[in-house]
């Protein structure tokens, strides 16, 4: 039985599996006081210490909300990331999805701390951003949110509404995440397509070098075929690489979210 569970676990998409597991394990260790919250929360002054505590840029996203948040946050994180990792043409390569997490997470921190002056843990903002990205192209599709059926693109705003009711102080972190997702979409899709400009948040080459995705990636949850590069096609076809598509989730805590899809 345990071997079947582990086989099912390892068969899941790796990025979604890794992040959801990290959130759950970190949150449990924090609750049982095996690690202090002081080690992982974010504040900009830690970045100017010697040596700079840069790990806080990542660890602040690994703390689930109180109560059922310890289960729901990792679950919904996994659900949305799984949909982006396996069914969204914008993220055909693993490095593109990882760069999305880096840029949207960074924008969430920047907006929340620099503009709104709030937040030490930002998982709630990342969850809202994932929900927006996963549902933005699902116009006309109906999905379940708690006990209601709503248009898929309305899910992030329903999540904000629940936050206003059950944890008002967290609303600013989640609004920051929503703004970060909007900004990412504008800079990577709307501006290049309708403004004629470049993709301002394109995945850097060093990220692609660090995380190499095979040309054809066979996996138990699907097959991904990365678009050929100009070098691979001889650079004369004029073909360009492509991206975009999604799904839904939610939960709550010090900047987290609760809901259903």
PDB file of C-alpha atoms in Angstrom:
ATOM      1  CA  UNK A   1       0.000   0.000   0.000  1.00  0.00           C
ATOM      2  CA  UNK A   2       2.752   2.421   0.960  1.00  0.00           C
ATOM      3  CA  UNK A   3       4.668   1.547  -2.215  1.00  0.00           C
ATOM      4  CA  UNK A   4       1.591   2.370  -4.290  1.00  0.00           C
ATOM      5  CA  UNK A   5       1.239   5.725  -2.553  1.00  0.00           C
ATOM      6  CA  UNK A   6       4.897   6.529  -3.148  1.00  0.00           C
ATOM      7  CA  UNK A   7       4.647   5.445  -6.778  1.00  0.00           C
ATOM      8  CA  UNK A   8       1.659   7.746  -7.262  1.00  0.00           C
ATOM      9  CA  UNK A   9       3.550  10.546  -5.495  1.00  0.00           C
ATOM     10  CA  UNK A  10       6.644  10.235  -7.692  1.00  0.00           C
ATOM     11  CA  UNK A  11       4.470  10.056 -10.812  1.00  0.00           C
ATOM     12  CA  UNK A  12       3.138  13.580 -10.233  1.00  0.00           C
ATOM     13  CA  UNK A  13       4.620  16.631 -12.023  1.00  0.00           C
ATOM     14  CA  UNK A  14       7.975  17.430 -10.348  1.00  0.00           C
ATOM     15  CA  UNK A  15       7.692  21.203  -9.887  1.00  0.00           C
ATOM     16  CA  UNK A  16       4.192  21.061  -8.424  1.00  0.00           C
ATOM     17  CA  UNK A  17       5.142  18.077  -6.256  1.00  0.00           C
ATOM     18  CA  UNK A  18       8.333  19.680  -4.945  1.00  0.00           C
ATOM     19  CA  UNK A  19       6.826  23.044  -4.042  1.00  0.00           C
ATOM     20  CA  UNK A  20       3.715  21.580  -2.400  1.00  0.00           C
ATOM     21  CA  UNK A  21       5.854  19.161  -0.378  1.00  0.00           C
ATOM     22  CA  UNK A  22       8.212  21.946   0.698  1.00  0.00           C
ATOM     23  CA  UNK A  23       5.262  24.063   1.876  1.00  0.00           C
ATOM     24  CA  UNK A  24       3.777  21.188   3.876  1.00  0.00           C
ATOM     25  CA  UNK A  25       7.065  20.075   5.482  1.00  0.00           C
ATOM     26  CA  UNK A  26       8.178  23.627   6.344  1.00  0.00           C
ATOM     27  CA  UNK A  27       4.780  24.465   7.823  1.00  0.00           C
ATOM     28  CA  UNK A  28       4.753  21.307   9.961  1.00  0.00           C
ATOM     29  CA  UNK A  29       8.279  21.967  11.243  1.00  0.00           C
ATOM     30  CA  UNK A  30       7.251  25.525  12.059  1.00  0.00           C
ATOM     31  CA  UNK A  31       4.110  24.418  13.922  1.00  0.00           C
ATOM     32  CA  UNK A  32       5.978  21.896  16.082  1.00  0.00           C
ATOM     33  CA  UNK A  33       8.697  24.514  16.706  1.00  0.00           C
ATOM     34  CA  UNK A  34      11.538  22.542  15.163  1.00  0.00           C
ATOM     35  CA  UNK A  35      12.424  25.656  13.169  1.00  0.00           C
ATOM     36  CA  UNK A  36      11.738  29.248  14.320  1.00  0.00           C
ATOM     37  CA  UNK A  37       9.730  31.598  12.142  1.00  0.00           C
ATOM     38  CA  UNK A  38      12.512  34.139  12.586  1.00  0.00           C
ATOM     39  CA  UNK A  39      14.682  32.137  10.199  1.00  0.00           C
ATOM     40  CA  UNK A  40      12.322  32.241   7.240  1.00  0.00           C
ATOM     41  CA  UNK A  41      10.129  35.354   7.157  1.00  0.00           C
ATOM     42  CA  UNK A  42      10.994  38.149   4.726  1.00  0.00           C
ATOM     43  CA  UNK A  43      12.089  41.681   5.464  1.00  0.00           C
ATOM     44  CA  UNK A  44      14.220  43.705   3.098  1.00  0.00           C
ATOM     45  CA  UNK A  45      16.796  44.658   5.745  1.00  0.00           C
ATOM     46  CA  UNK A  46      18.014  41.028   5.830  1.00  0.00           C
ATOM     47  CA  UNK A  47      19.194  41.439   2.230  1.00  0.00           C
ATOM     48  CA  UNK A  48      21.632  44.176   3.285  1.00  0.00           C
ATOM     49  CA  UNK A  49      23.295  42.184   6.048  1.00  0.00           C
ATOM     50  CA  UNK A  50      26.720  40.583   5.667  1.00  0.00           C
ATOM     51  CA  UNK A  51      26.324  37.964   4.416  1.00  0.00           C
ATOM     52  CA  UNK A  52      22.909  38.775   2.879  1.00  0.00           C
ATOM     53  CA  UNK A  53      20.189  36.325   3.901  1.00  0.00           C
ATOM     54  CA  UNK A  54      18.930  35.772   0.370  1.00  0.00           C
ATOM     55  CA  UNK A  55      17.204  32.482   1.230  1.00  0.00           C
ATOM     56  CA  UNK A  56      14.348  34.508   2.732  1.00  0.00           C
ATOM     57  CA  UNK A  57      13.278  35.456  -0.797  1.00  0.00           C
ATOM     58  CA  UNK A  58      12.176  31.820  -1.166  1.00  0.00           C
ATOM     59  CA  UNK A  59      11.394  30.587   2.351  1.00  0.00           C
ATOM     60  CA  UNK A  60       8.676  33.171   2.956  1.00  0.00           C
ATOM     61  CA  UNK A  61       6.593  31.338   0.313  1.00  0.00           C
ATOM     62  CA  UNK A  62       6.803  28.044   2.214  1.00  0.00           C
ATOM     63  CA  UNK A  63       4.561  28.875   5.181  1.00  0.00           C
ATOM     64  CA  UNK A  64       0.940  27.750   5.000  1.00  0.00           C
ATOM     65  CA  UNK A  65      -1.919  29.475   6.766  1.00  0.00           C
ATOM     66  CA  UNK A  66      -3.268  28.500  10.208  1.00  0.00           C
ATOM     67  CA  UNK A  67      -5.731  25.695  10.847  1.00  0.00           C
ATOM     68  CA  UNK A  68      -6.686  23.809   7.702  1.00  0.00           C
ATOM     69  CA  UNK A  69      -4.319  26.015   5.748  1.00  0.00           C
ATOM     70  CA  UNK A  70      -1.553  23.516   6.472  1.00  0.00           C
ATOM     71  CA  UNK A  71      -3.427  21.030   4.260  1.00  0.00           C
ATOM     72  CA  UNK A  72      -5.286  23.324   1.881  1.00  0.00           C
ATOM     73  CA  UNK A  73      -2.398  25.604   0.915  1.00  0.00           C
ATOM     74  CA  UNK A  74      -0.106  22.786  -0.298  1.00  0.00           C
ATOM     75  CA  UNK A  75      -3.071  21.068  -1.958  1.00  0.00           C
ATOM     76  CA  UNK A  76      -4.184  24.077  -3.954  1.00  0.00           C
ATOM     77  CA  UNK A  77      -0.593  25.023  -4.756  1.00  0.00           C
ATOM     78  CA  UNK A  78      -0.150  21.560  -6.217  1.00  0.00           C
ATOM     79  CA  UNK A  79      -3.408  21.701  -8.177  1.00  0.00           C
ATOM     80  CA  UNK A  80      -2.669  25.000  -9.916  1.00  0.00           C
ATOM     81  CA  UNK A  81       0.976  24.283 -10.556  1.00  0.00           C
ATOM     82  CA  UNK A  82       0.082  20.865 -11.925  1.00  0.00           C
ATOM     83  CA  UNK A  83      -2.300  22.482 -14.401  1.00  0.00           C
ATOM     84  CA  UNK A  84       0.318  25.023 -15.476  1.00  0.00           C
ATOM     85  CA  UNK A  85       3.033  22.381 -15.676  1.00  0.00           C
ATOM     86  CA  UNK A  86       1.096  19.856 -17.741  1.00  0.00           C
ATOM     87  CA  UNK A  87      -1.622  21.707 -19.671  1.00  0.00           C
ATOM     88  CA  UNK A  88      -0.470  25.248 -20.362  1.00  0.00           C
ATOM     89  CA  UNK A  89       1.364  25.931 -23.663  1.00  0.00           C
ATOM     90  CA  UNK A  90       2.901  29.077 -22.144  1.00  0.00           C
ATOM     91  CA  UNK A  91       5.053  26.801 -19.977  1.00  0.00           C
ATOM     92  CA  UNK A  92       6.190  24.070 -22.362  1.00  0.00           C
ATOM     93  CA  UNK A  93       9.628  24.067 -20.736  1.00  0.00           C
ATOM     94  CA  UNK A  94      10.291  23.564 -17.037  1.00  0.00           C
ATOM     95  CA  UNK A  95      12.575  26.572 -16.949  1.00  0.00           C
ATOM     96  CA  UNK A  96       9.722  28.813 -18.141  1.00  0.00           C
ATOM     97  CA  UNK A  97       7.516  27.743 -15.234  1.00  0.00           C
ATOM     98  CA  UNK A  98      10.344  28.122 -12.718  1.00  0.00           C
ATOM     99  CA  UNK A  99      11.122  31.593 -14.090  1.00  0.00           C
ATOM    100  CA  UNK A 100       7.419  32.435 -13.787  1.00  0.00           C
ATOM    101  CA  UNK A 101       7.508  31.474 -10.101  1.00  0.00           C
ATOM    102  CA  UNK A 102      10.655  33.549  -9.565  1.00  0.00           C
ATOM    103  CA  UNK A 103       9.377  36.665 -11.322  1.00  0.00           C
ATOM    104  CA  UNK A 104       5.813  36.589  -9.996  1.00  0.00           C
ATOM    105  CA  UNK A 105       7.069  35.823  -6.488  1.00  0.00           C
ATOM    106  CA  UNK A 106       9.547  38.692  -6.686  1.00  0.00           C
ATOM    107  CA  UNK A 107       6.923  41.087  -8.015  1.00  0.00           C
ATOM    108  CA  UNK A 108       4.545  40.055  -5.233  1.00  0.00           C
ATOM    109  CA  UNK A 109       7.157  40.869  -2.585  1.00  0.00           C
ATOM    110  CA  UNK A 110       8.084  44.143  -4.274  1.00  0.00           C
ATOM    111  CA  UNK A 111       4.504  45.353  -4.621  1.00  0.00           C
ATOM    112  CA  UNK A 112       3.510  44.272  -1.134  1.00  0.00           C
ATOM    113  CA  UNK A 113       6.553  45.626   0.722  1.00  0.00           C
ATOM    114  CA  UNK A 114       7.499  48.674  -1.344  1.00  0.00           C
ATOM    115  CA  UNK A 115       4.088  49.919  -2.425  1.00  0.00           C
ATOM    116  CA  UNK A 116       1.635  48.609   0.170  1.00  0.00           C
ATOM    117  CA  UNK A 117       4.065  48.375   3.078  1.00  0.00           C
ATOM    118  CA  UNK A 118       2.803  45.024   4.349  1.00  0.00           C
ATOM    119  CA  UNK A 119       3.635  41.338   4.432  1.00  0.00           C
ATOM    120  CA  UNK A 120       6.277  38.993   5.814  1.00  0.00           C
ATOM    121  CA  UNK A 121       4.951  35.723   4.337  1.00  0.00           C
ATOM    122  CA  UNK A 122       3.672  35.769   0.755  1.00  0.00           C
ATOM    123  CA  UNK A 123       2.263  32.348  -0.086  1.00  0.00           C
ATOM    124  CA  UNK A 124      -1.248  33.818  -0.211  1.00  0.00           C
ATOM    125  CA  UNK A 125      -0.165  36.254  -2.911  1.00  0.00           C
ATOM    126  CA  UNK A 126       1.482  33.486  -4.925  1.00  0.00           C
ATOM    127  CA  UNK A 127      -1.669  31.376  -4.697  1.00  0.00           C
ATOM    128  CA  UNK A 128      -3.783  34.243  -6.060  1.00  0.00           C
ATOM    129  CA  UNK A 129      -1.248  34.744  -8.869  1.00  0.00           C
ATOM    130  CA  UNK A 130      -1.377  31.060  -9.780  1.00  0.00           C
ATOM    131  CA  UNK A 131      -5.165  31.123  -9.743  1.00  0.00           C
ATOM    132  CA  UNK A 132      -5.209  34.121 -12.080  1.00  0.00           C
ATOM    133  CA  UNK A 133      -2.678  32.667 -14.519  1.00  0.00           C
ATOM    134  CA  UNK A 134      -4.390  29.274 -14.556  1.00  0.00           C
ATOM    135  CA  UNK A 135      -7.830  30.755 -15.251  1.00  0.00           C
ATOM    136  CA  UNK A 136      -7.228  33.828 -17.395  1.00  0.00           C
ATOM    137  CA  UNK A 137      -7.716  31.963 -20.692  1.00  0.00           C
ATOM    138  CA  UNK A 138     -10.745  29.986 -19.492  1.00  0.00           C
ATOM    139  CA  UNK A 139     -13.360  32.572 -20.375  1.00  0.00           C
ATOM    140  CA  UNK A 140     -16.740  30.959 -20.877  1.00  0.00           C
ATOM    141  CA  UNK A 141     -15.780  27.941 -18.740  1.00  0.00           C
ATOM    142  CA  UNK A 142     -17.716  27.425 -15.505  1.00  0.00           C
ATOM    143  CA  UNK A 143     -15.982  26.089 -12.396  1.00  0.00           C
ATOM    144  CA  UNK A 144     -16.865  25.391  -8.776  1.00  0.00           C
ATOM    145  CA  UNK A 145     -15.870  27.789  -6.041  1.00  0.00           C
ATOM    146  CA  UNK A 146     -16.914  26.602  -2.580  1.00  0.00           C
ATOM    147  CA  UNK A 147     -20.653  25.939  -3.029  1.00  0.00           C
ATOM    148  CA  UNK A 148     -21.105  28.095  -6.109  1.00  0.00           C
ATOM    149  CA  UNK A 149     -20.513  27.797  -9.835  1.00  0.00           C
ATOM    150  CA  UNK A 150     -18.693  30.820 -11.202  1.00  0.00           C
ATOM    151  CA  UNK A 151     -16.884  31.780 -14.429  1.00  0.00           C
ATOM    152  CA  UNK A 152     -13.320  30.461 -14.245  1.00  0.00           C
ATOM    153  CA  UNK A 153     -11.764  33.907 -14.699  1.00  0.00           C
ATOM    154  CA  UNK A 154     -13.666  35.162 -11.627  1.00  0.00           C
ATOM    155  CA  UNK A 155     -12.063  32.652  -9.226  1.00  0.00           C
ATOM    156  CA  UNK A 156      -9.188  34.939  -8.045  1.00  0.00           C
ATOM    157  CA  UNK A 157     -11.662  37.708  -7.242  1.00  0.00           C
ATOM    158  CA  UNK A 158     -13.901  35.300  -5.333  1.00  0.00           C
ATOM    159  CA  UNK A 159     -10.839  34.300  -3.348  1.00  0.00           C
ATOM    160  CA  UNK A 160     -10.201  37.936  -2.493  1.00  0.00           C
ATOM    161  CA  UNK A 161     -13.807  38.248  -1.362  1.00  0.00           C
ATOM    162  CA  UNK A 162     -13.400  35.319   1.035  1.00  0.00           C
ATOM    163  CA  UNK A 163     -10.225  36.893   2.416  1.00  0.00           C
ATOM    164  CA  UNK A 164     -12.066  40.136   3.148  1.00  0.00           C
ATOM    165  CA  UNK A 165     -14.563  38.133   5.216  1.00  0.00           C
ATOM    166  CA  UNK A 166     -12.234  35.847   7.177  1.00  0.00           C
ATOM    167  CA  UNK A 167      -8.819  37.561   7.301  1.00  0.00           C
ATOM    168  CA  UNK A 168      -8.979  41.223   6.190  1.00  0.00           C
ATOM    169  CA  UNK A 169      -5.307  42.106   6.947  1.00  0.00           C
ATOM    170  CA  UNK A 170      -4.156  39.498   4.428  1.00  0.00           C
ATOM    171  CA  UNK A 171      -5.995  41.181   1.581  1.00  0.00           C
ATOM    172  CA  UNK A 172      -3.040  43.429   0.740  1.00  0.00           C
ATOM    173  CA  UNK A 173      -0.667  40.518   0.214  1.00  0.00           C
ATOM    174  CA  UNK A 174      -3.189  38.806  -2.036  1.00  0.00           C
ATOM    175  CA  UNK A 175      -3.917  41.978  -4.018  1.00  0.00           C
ATOM    176  CA  UNK A 176      -0.144  42.239  -4.507  1.00  0.00           C
ATOM    177  CA  UNK A 177      -0.090  38.716  -5.919  1.00  0.00           C
ATOM    178  CA  UNK A 178      -2.970  39.501  -8.266  1.00  0.00           C
ATOM    179  CA  UNK A 179      -1.240  42.668  -9.489  1.00  0.00           C
ATOM    180  CA  UNK A 180       1.985  40.691  -9.979  1.00  0.00           C
ATOM    181  CA  UNK A 181       0.159  38.130 -12.152  1.00  0.00           C
ATOM    182  CA  UNK A 182      -1.479  40.920 -14.184  1.00  0.00           C
ATOM    183  CA  UNK A 183       1.908  42.584 -14.691  1.00  0.00           C
ATOM    184  CA  UNK A 184       3.531  39.305 -15.731  1.00  0.00           C
ATOM    185  CA  UNK A 185       0.781  38.692 -18.284  1.00  0.00           C
ATOM    186  CA  UNK A 186       1.105  42.216 -19.645  1.00  0.00           C
ATOM    187  CA  UNK A 187       4.896  42.114 -20.004  1.00  0.00           C
ATOM    188  CA  UNK A 188       5.080  38.610 -21.489  1.00  0.00           C
ATOM    189  CA  UNK A 189       1.934  38.425 -23.632  1.00  0.00           C
ATOM    190  CA  UNK A 190      -0.081  41.615 -24.089  1.00  0.00           C
ATOM    191  CA  UNK A 191       2.815  43.995 -24.726  1.00  0.00           C
ATOM    192  CA  UNK A 192       4.535  41.731 -27.291  1.00  0.00           C
ATOM    193  CA  UNK A 193       1.274  40.794 -29.063  1.00  0.00           C
ATOM    194  CA  UNK A 194      -0.538  44.134 -29.096  1.00  0.00           C
ATOM    195  CA  UNK A 195       2.169  46.691 -28.353  1.00  0.00           C
ATOM    196  CA  UNK A 196       4.744  45.318 -30.751  1.00  0.00           C
ATOM    197  CA  UNK A 197       7.405  45.283 -28.047  1.00  0.00           C
ATOM    198  CA  UNK A 198       9.711  42.543 -26.773  1.00  0.00           C
ATOM    199  CA  UNK A 199       8.887  40.030 -24.063  1.00  0.00           C
ATOM    200  CA  UNK A 200      10.304  41.922 -21.091  1.00  0.00           C
ATOM    201  CA  UNK A 201      10.290  38.908 -18.780  1.00  0.00           C
ATOM    202  CA  UNK A 202      11.565  36.234 -21.142  1.00  0.00           C
ATOM    203  CA  UNK A 203      13.320  33.295 -19.495  1.00  0.00           C
ATOM    204  CA  UNK A 204      17.048  34.159 -19.281  1.00  0.00           C
ATOM    205  CA  UNK A 205      19.508  31.854 -21.001  1.00  0.00           C
ATOM    206  CA  UNK A 206      21.297  31.058 -17.747  1.00  0.00           C
ATOM    207  CA  UNK A 207      18.045  29.627 -16.342  1.00  0.00           C
ATOM    208  CA  UNK A 208      17.660  27.463 -19.442  1.00  0.00           C
ATOM    209  CA  UNK A 209      21.278  26.377 -19.033  1.00  0.00           C
ATOM    210  CA  UNK A 210      20.732  25.432 -15.388  1.00  0.00           C
ATOM    211  CA  UNK A 211      17.447  23.638 -16.050  1.00  0.00           C
ATOM    212  CA  UNK A 212      17.555  21.788 -19.333  1.00  0.00           C
ATOM    213  CA  UNK A 213      14.257  20.442 -20.672  1.00  0.00           C
ATOM    214  CA  UNK A 214      14.657  17.662 -23.279  1.00  0.00           C
ATOM    215  CA  UNK A 215      13.338  18.417 -26.767  1.00  0.00           C
ATOM    216  CA  UNK A 216      10.712  15.670 -26.266  1.00  0.00           C
ATOM    217  CA  UNK A 217       9.898  15.018 -22.627  1.00  0.00           C
ATOM    218  CA  UNK A 218       8.097  11.758 -21.935  1.00  0.00           C
ATOM    219  CA  UNK A 219       6.299  11.653 -18.589  1.00  0.00           C
ATOM    220  CA  UNK A 220       3.557   9.626 -16.963  1.00  0.00           C
ATOM    221  CA  UNK A 221       1.305  12.652 -16.788  1.00  0.00           C
ATOM    222  CA  UNK A 222       1.768  13.670 -20.431  1.00  0.00           C
ATOM    223  CA  UNK A 223       4.278  14.467 -23.181  1.00  0.00           C
ATOM    224  CA  UNK A 224       5.801  17.897 -23.700  1.00  0.00           C
ATOM    225  CA  UNK A 225       7.398  18.897 -26.984  1.00  0.00           C
ATOM    226  CA  UNK A 226       9.483  22.050 -26.744  1.00  0.00           C
ATOM    227  CA  UNK A 227       9.457  24.334 -29.790  1.00  0.00           C
ATOM    228  CA  UNK A 228      12.653  24.164 -31.847  1.00  0.00           C
ATOM    229  CA  UNK A 229      15.152  26.993 -31.518  1.00  0.00           C
ATOM    230  CA  UNK A 230      16.305  29.097 -34.439  1.00  0.00           C
ATOM    231  CA  UNK A 231      19.655  27.283 -34.357  1.00  0.00           C
ATOM    232  CA  UNK A 232      17.938  23.892 -34.521  1.00  0.00           C
ATOM    233  CA  UNK A 233      15.875  24.916 -37.527  1.00  0.00           C
ATOM    234  CA  UNK A 234      18.778  26.557 -39.328  1.00  0.00           C
ATOM    235  CA  UNK A 235      17.586  30.029 -38.331  1.00  0.00           C
ATOM    236  CA  UNK A 236      15.945  30.583 -41.721  1.00  0.00           C
ATOM    237  CA  UNK A 237      12.374  29.474 -41.249  1.00  0.00           C
ATOM    238  CA  UNK A 238      11.233  32.549 -39.368  1.00  0.00           C
ATOM    239  CA  UNK A 239       9.452  30.315 -36.842  1.00  0.00           C
ATOM    240  CA  UNK A 240       9.233  31.586 -33.317  1.00  0.00           C
ATOM    241  CA  UNK A 241       8.725  29.897 -30.025  1.00  0.00           C
ATOM    242  CA  UNK A 242       5.257  29.803 -28.547  1.00  0.00           C
ATOM    243  CA  UNK A 243       3.499  29.955 -25.062  1.00  0.00           C
ATOM    244  CA  UNK A 244      -0.290  30.000 -23.006  1.00  0.00           C
ATOM    245  CA  UNK A 245      -3.417  28.183 -21.232  1.00  0.00           C
ATOM    246  CA  UNK A 246      -4.677  27.155 -17.407  1.00  0.00           C
ATOM    247  CA  UNK A 247      -7.127  25.978 -14.323  1.00  0.00           C
ATOM    248  CA  UNK A 248      -8.050  26.708 -10.493  1.00  0.00           C
ATOM    249  CA  UNK A 249      -7.553  26.836  -6.442  1.00  0.00           C
ATOM    250  CA  UNK A 250      -7.285  28.749  -3.039  1.00  0.00           C
ATOM    251  CA  UNK A 251      -6.558  28.990   0.896  1.00  0.00           C
ATOM    252  CA  UNK A 252      -5.671  31.236   3.943  1.00  0.00           C
ATOM    253  CA  UNK A 253      -3.501  32.485   6.730  1.00  0.00           C
ATOM    254  CA  UNK A 254      -1.042  35.372   7.091  1.00  0.00           C
ATOM    255  CA  UNK A 255      -1.538  36.179   3.452  1.00  0.00           C
ATOM    256  CA  UNK A 256      -3.074  32.878   2.221  1.00  0.00           C
ATOM    257  CA  UNK A 257      -6.286  31.567   0.718  1.00  0.00           C
ATOM    258  CA  UNK A 258      -9.280  29.236   1.162  1.00  0.00           C
ATOM    259  CA  UNK A 259     -11.617  27.901  -1.475  1.00  0.00           C
ATOM    260  CA  UNK A 260     -12.438  25.067  -3.848  1.00  0.00           C
ATOM    261  CA  UNK A 261     -12.493  24.412  -7.507  1.00  0.00           C
TER     262      UNK A 261
END
